[in-house]
Structure formats: C-alpha cells, structure tokens
Amino acid sequence: MTDARLAASLAEEAGRALLRPWTEATDPVDRDSARERGRRGDALANEVLLRGIAAQRPGDVVLSEESADDPARLSASRVWIVDPLDGTREYGLGRRDWSVHVALWQAGRGLTDAAVAEPAADRVTATDDVAQTWRGIPGKKTRILVSDTRPPEFAKSVADSVDAELVPMGSAGAKAMAVVRGEADAYLHAGGQYEWDSAAPVAIARMAGLHASRVDGSELAYNRPAPYLPDLLLCRADLAGPLLDAVARATS
C-alpha cells in the first residue's frame, strides 16, 4: 500500500470510529456533555491512528496532537503528523464541520502524502486523488473562510480589500477542503495552530495547485522542534498576491 493510500485508509478508519459517538449528540447539547464527547473522540481516533501506523509502518515516528511529543522525530526520516479529531468542539456539539488529518513528512522532501477525512460528509480527500485544477463557483462573490470562534483581527480589512465576504466555519480541515473543492476561494487563519492542524490540508491543497503559506508569505515548515505554527493562508493561486498584500497593509 502506498503512503497516500495508507493515509486515506487510516483517516477513513478513524472517521468511522468517531461517527457512532457523534451521532449520539442531542440538540441542544449541554456544554459539559459536548466537552466530554470531544475528549472521548480525541482519544478514540488517536488510538486508531497510532495502532494503524505501528502495524503498517513500524519504523516510522508519529507527531500527534493527542500524544506526548517523541523527540526521536527530530532525527527520523519519516514522521506522520496527525490530528485525530480536528474540530473537537464542533464534534462534541454534533456539528458536521470536523475532520481527521493524516500527513507524512519525509526528511529532505517535506510533506509528501496526506489525507483528510470528513466523516459526517462520508468524504476522504488524499494527495493521490485530488484534482490539480481549481474550479470556483461562477458569479459568486469571493469567499474567505475563517474560524467561527477566533477569526483574525485583520480579516475584515483583508476581505474589504479584495471585495470578499467572510464565511465562518469550524475545523481547519473542513475549511481547507472547501477551498480545494472550489466551494470557497481562501482560508485565512491567525491566532494559533500547530503543525497537526495544517499539515494534511496543506499537502492536499498544494497537490491541487493552490497557494499555501504563512500569512506573511513565508514557508510553512514541518517537523520542527517546536510544532507551533500559528497562522495560515490557503487560497487560489491568483489570489495569493492580493491577499498577502492586504494582510501586510492590515498588520503594518
């Protein structure tokens, strides 16, 4: 099995494991129940991913949001960067905008293979099956996706600069895959993320021919000693220049 197919298989398996607890959510969901459901989901999906990687790629190292950081990854040639449940809050609330991220980083090559599962939509997108063409929605206003809980302070200024509308959504993976599918034009984030939040979405977006960088235009680097990677711009290639210029003006 190729690394891309393994990523897709693992993401899909973890997503299936998460679906049953997710369907138990009731409306309205009280805060304590939502938090506990999210906590259980994180642990469940992490177990599935760790077990699968250990069985299929026993010599590889894993960087996971839900596991203690293994310093061996810094000298390893292959590191899986995983977010077992991206959008824990949304998952706990019974919303649909959550995802599972599985990415492979290789020394000297960076991110090489990845998959993002969106289990509530019965959808898995991987680097070996994503189209390398972007198709937007004709006649629609430019749409920039932002976090529905902590959008960048400068997001409105950026949107106004390119005559776009801001659209809130949960889960970094859900937002990124919406851009990959052409349902939105950009995903703008600032204010805190880690490598596991963006690794798989970025690998897939790049394979689809999209732009992906820090909001200042600098490179997104992975498997670093400190995995904090706080901001992200993922967008249509033709929008990268205007959006980066707008961010620079808004933050100067």
mmCIF file of C-alpha atoms in Angstrom, residues 72-211:
data_model
loop_
_atom_site.group_PDB
_atom_site.id
_atom_site.type_symbol
_atom_site.label_atom_id
_atom_site.label_comp_id
_atom_site.label_asym_id
_atom_site.label_seq_id
_atom_site.Cartn_x
_atom_site.Cartn_y
_atom_site.Cartn_z
ATOM 1 C CA ALA A 72 13.027 10.880 18.135
ATOM 2 C CA ARG A 73 11.035 12.552 15.382
ATOM 3 C CA LEU A 74 13.666 15.283 15.018
ATOM 4 C CA SER A 75 16.229 12.791 13.687
ATOM 5 C CA ALA A 76 13.752 10.473 11.946
ATOM 6 C CA SER A 77 13.481 10.215 8.179
ATOM 7 C CA ARG A 78 9.709 9.615 8.223
ATOM 8 C CA VAL A 79 7.250 11.275 10.585
ATOM 9 C CA TRP A 80 3.468 11.009 10.494
ATOM 10 C CA ILE A 81 1.829 14.267 11.600
ATOM 11 C CA VAL A 82 -1.741 13.581 12.682
ATOM 12 C CA ASP A 83 -4.699 15.370 14.171
ATOM 13 C CA PRO A 84 -7.040 12.557 15.210
ATOM 14 C CA LEU A 85 -10.013 14.903 15.576
ATOM 15 C CA ASP A 86 -9.722 18.395 14.155
ATOM 16 C CA GLY A 87 -12.711 20.382 15.314
ATOM 17 C CA THR A 88 -13.192 18.737 18.707
ATOM 18 C CA ARG A 89 -15.633 21.461 19.753
ATOM 19 C CA GLU A 90 -17.756 21.033 16.631
ATOM 20 C CA TYR A 91 -17.717 17.257 17.005
ATOM 21 C CA GLY A 92 -18.861 17.472 20.613
ATOM 22 C CA LEU A 93 -21.721 19.770 19.644
ATOM 23 C CA GLY A 94 -22.938 17.362 16.965
ATOM 24 C CA ARG A 95 -21.961 19.669 14.098
ATOM 25 C CA ARG A 96 -20.707 18.351 10.756
ATOM 26 C CA ASP A 97 -17.595 20.507 10.274
ATOM 27 C CA TRP A 98 -14.920 18.299 11.865
ATOM 28 C CA SER A 99 -12.233 16.139 10.278
ATOM 29 C CA VAL A 100 -9.368 13.669 10.662
ATOM 30 C CA HIS A 101 -5.886 14.639 9.413
ATOM 31 C CA VAL A 102 -3.096 12.229 8.471
ATOM 32 C CA ALA A 103 0.097 13.501 6.816
ATOM 33 C CA LEU A 104 3.549 12.075 6.154
ATOM 34 C CA TRP A 105 6.671 14.250 6.375
ATOM 35 C CA GLN A 106 9.924 12.899 4.941
ATOM 36 C CA ALA A 107 13.394 14.277 5.567
ATOM 37 C CA GLY A 108 14.656 16.341 2.657
ATOM 38 C CA ARG A 109 11.230 16.293 0.983
ATOM 39 C CA GLY A 110 8.797 17.815 3.444
ATOM 40 C CA LEU A 111 5.134 16.827 3.289
ATOM 41 C CA THR A 112 4.735 14.065 0.719
ATOM 42 C CA ASP A 113 1.461 12.214 1.331
ATOM 43 C CA ALA A 114 -1.710 13.082 3.193
ATOM 44 C CA ALA A 115 -5.424 12.582 3.626
ATOM 45 C CA VAL A 116 -8.258 14.488 5.256
ATOM 46 C CA ALA A 117 -11.433 12.624 6.175
ATOM 47 C CA GLU A 118 -14.725 14.451 6.636
ATOM 48 C CA PRO A 119 -16.743 11.596 8.117
ATOM 49 C CA ALA A 120 -20.038 13.473 8.520
ATOM 50 C CA ALA A 121 -19.998 14.021 4.748
ATOM 51 C CA ASP A 122 -18.690 10.491 4.000
ATOM 52 C CA ARG A 123 -15.723 12.010 2.201
ATOM 53 C CA VAL A 124 -11.954 11.391 2.178
ATOM 54 C CA THR A 125 -9.564 13.527 0.132
ATOM 55 C CA ALA A 126 -5.974 12.371 -0.390
ATOM 56 C CA THR A 127 -2.904 13.637 -2.196
ATOM 57 C CA ASP A 128 -3.072 10.842 -4.766
ATOM 58 C CA ASP A 129 -6.635 11.509 -5.887
ATOM 59 C CA VAL A 130 -7.130 15.269 -5.642
ATOM 60 C CA ALA A 131 -7.673 17.079 -8.925
ATOM 61 C CA GLN A 132 -4.923 19.510 -9.907
ATOM 62 C CA THR A 133 -7.434 22.007 -11.240
ATOM 63 C CA TRP A 134 -9.435 24.526 -9.256
ATOM 64 C CA ARG A 135 -12.983 25.363 -10.192
ATOM 65 C CA GLY A 136 -14.765 28.140 -8.399
ATOM 66 C CA ILE A 137 -18.448 28.953 -8.482
ATOM 67 C CA PRO A 138 -19.160 31.316 -11.406
ATOM 68 C CA GLY A 139 -20.861 34.568 -10.469
ATOM 69 C CA LYS A 140 -20.290 34.145 -6.748
ATOM 70 C CA LYS A 141 -18.521 36.728 -4.602
ATOM 71 C CA THR A 142 -15.040 35.792 -3.387
ATOM 72 C CA ARG A 143 -15.398 33.811 -0.163
ATOM 73 C CA ILE A 144 -12.764 33.745 2.585
ATOM 74 C CA LEU A 145 -13.228 31.098 5.259
ATOM 75 C CA VAL A 146 -12.268 31.967 8.833
ATOM 76 C CA SER A 147 -12.610 30.384 12.248
ATOM 77 C CA ASP A 148 -16.064 30.804 13.722
ATOM 78 C CA THR A 149 -14.593 31.224 17.211
ATOM 79 C CA ARG A 150 -11.393 33.220 16.647
ATOM 80 C CA PRO A 151 -11.180 34.879 13.223
ATOM 81 C CA PRO A 152 -8.097 37.060 12.614
ATOM 82 C CA GLU A 153 -8.500 40.621 13.852
ATOM 83 C CA PHE A 154 -7.498 41.842 10.413
ATOM 84 C CA ALA A 155 -9.819 39.521 8.473
ATOM 85 C CA LYS A 156 -12.483 42.134 7.702
ATOM 86 C CA SER A 157 -9.902 44.604 6.434
ATOM 87 C CA VAL A 158 -8.420 41.929 4.179
ATOM 88 C CA ALA A 159 -11.835 40.921 2.873
ATOM 89 C CA ASP A 160 -12.764 44.536 2.132
ATOM 90 C CA SER A 161 -9.503 44.987 0.211
ATOM 91 C CA VAL A 162 -10.366 42.215 -2.250
ATOM 92 C CA ASP A 163 -14.160 42.698 -2.214
ATOM 93 C CA ALA A 164 -14.741 39.383 -0.490
ATOM 94 C CA GLU A 165 -17.105 38.067 2.146
ATOM 95 C CA LEU A 166 -16.026 36.308 5.330
ATOM 96 C CA VAL A 167 -17.601 32.922 5.978
ATOM 97 C CA PRO A 168 -17.155 31.295 9.426
ATOM 98 C CA MET A 169 -16.616 27.543 9.693
ATOM 99 C CA GLY A 170 -15.165 25.046 12.163
ATOM 100 C CA SER A 171 -12.219 22.644 11.657
ATOM 101 C CA ALA A 172 -9.148 23.650 9.683
ATOM 102 C CA GLY A 173 -9.563 20.528 7.575
ATOM 103 C CA ALA A 174 -13.161 21.329 6.694
ATOM 104 C CA LYS A 175 -12.216 24.857 5.652
ATOM 105 C CA ALA A 176 -9.210 23.759 3.619
ATOM 106 C CA MET A 177 -11.101 21.031 1.778
ATOM 107 C CA ALA A 178 -13.891 23.503 0.938
ATOM 108 C CA VAL A 179 -11.260 25.615 -0.817
ATOM 109 C CA VAL A 180 -9.825 22.529 -2.552
ATOM 110 C CA ARG A 181 -13.302 21.697 -3.872
ATOM 111 C CA GLY A 182 -13.874 25.265 -5.069
ATOM 112 C CA GLU A 183 -16.682 25.959 -2.612
ATOM 113 C CA ALA A 184 -14.630 28.871 -1.248
ATOM 114 C CA ASP A 185 -11.688 30.882 -2.520
ATOM 115 C CA ALA A 186 -9.431 31.196 0.522
ATOM 116 C CA TYR A 187 -8.881 30.139 4.114
ATOM 117 C CA LEU A 188 -7.250 32.719 6.374
ATOM 118 C CA HIS A 189 -6.141 31.951 9.914
ATOM 119 C CA ALA A 190 -4.108 33.689 12.591
ATOM 120 C CA GLY A 191 -4.013 33.383 16.339
ATOM 121 C CA GLY A 192 -2.813 29.879 16.998
ATOM 122 C CA GLN A 193 -2.447 26.488 15.357
ATOM 123 C CA TYR A 194 0.016 23.607 15.464
ATOM 124 C CA GLU A 195 1.598 21.517 12.752
ATOM 125 C CA TRP A 196 -1.064 18.819 13.004
ATOM 126 C CA ASP A 197 -3.807 21.362 12.268
ATOM 127 C CA SER A 198 -2.437 22.251 8.844
ATOM 128 C CA ALA A 199 -0.038 19.510 7.648
ATOM 129 C CA ALA A 200 -2.540 17.259 5.857
ATOM 130 C CA PRO A 201 -4.710 20.104 4.495
ATOM 131 C CA VAL A 202 -1.632 21.938 3.179
ATOM 132 C CA ALA A 203 -0.218 18.848 1.461
ATOM 133 C CA ILE A 204 -3.518 18.256 -0.323
ATOM 134 C CA ALA A 205 -4.015 21.921 -1.223
ATOM 135 C CA ARG A 206 -0.569 22.115 -2.787
ATOM 136 C CA MET A 207 -1.236 18.990 -4.802
ATOM 137 C CA ALA A 208 -4.402 20.680 -6.087
ATOM 138 C CA GLY A 209 -2.375 23.660 -7.279
ATOM 139 C CA LEU A 210 -3.395 26.047 -4.506
ATOM 140 C CA HIS A 211 -1.201 28.524 -2.644
#
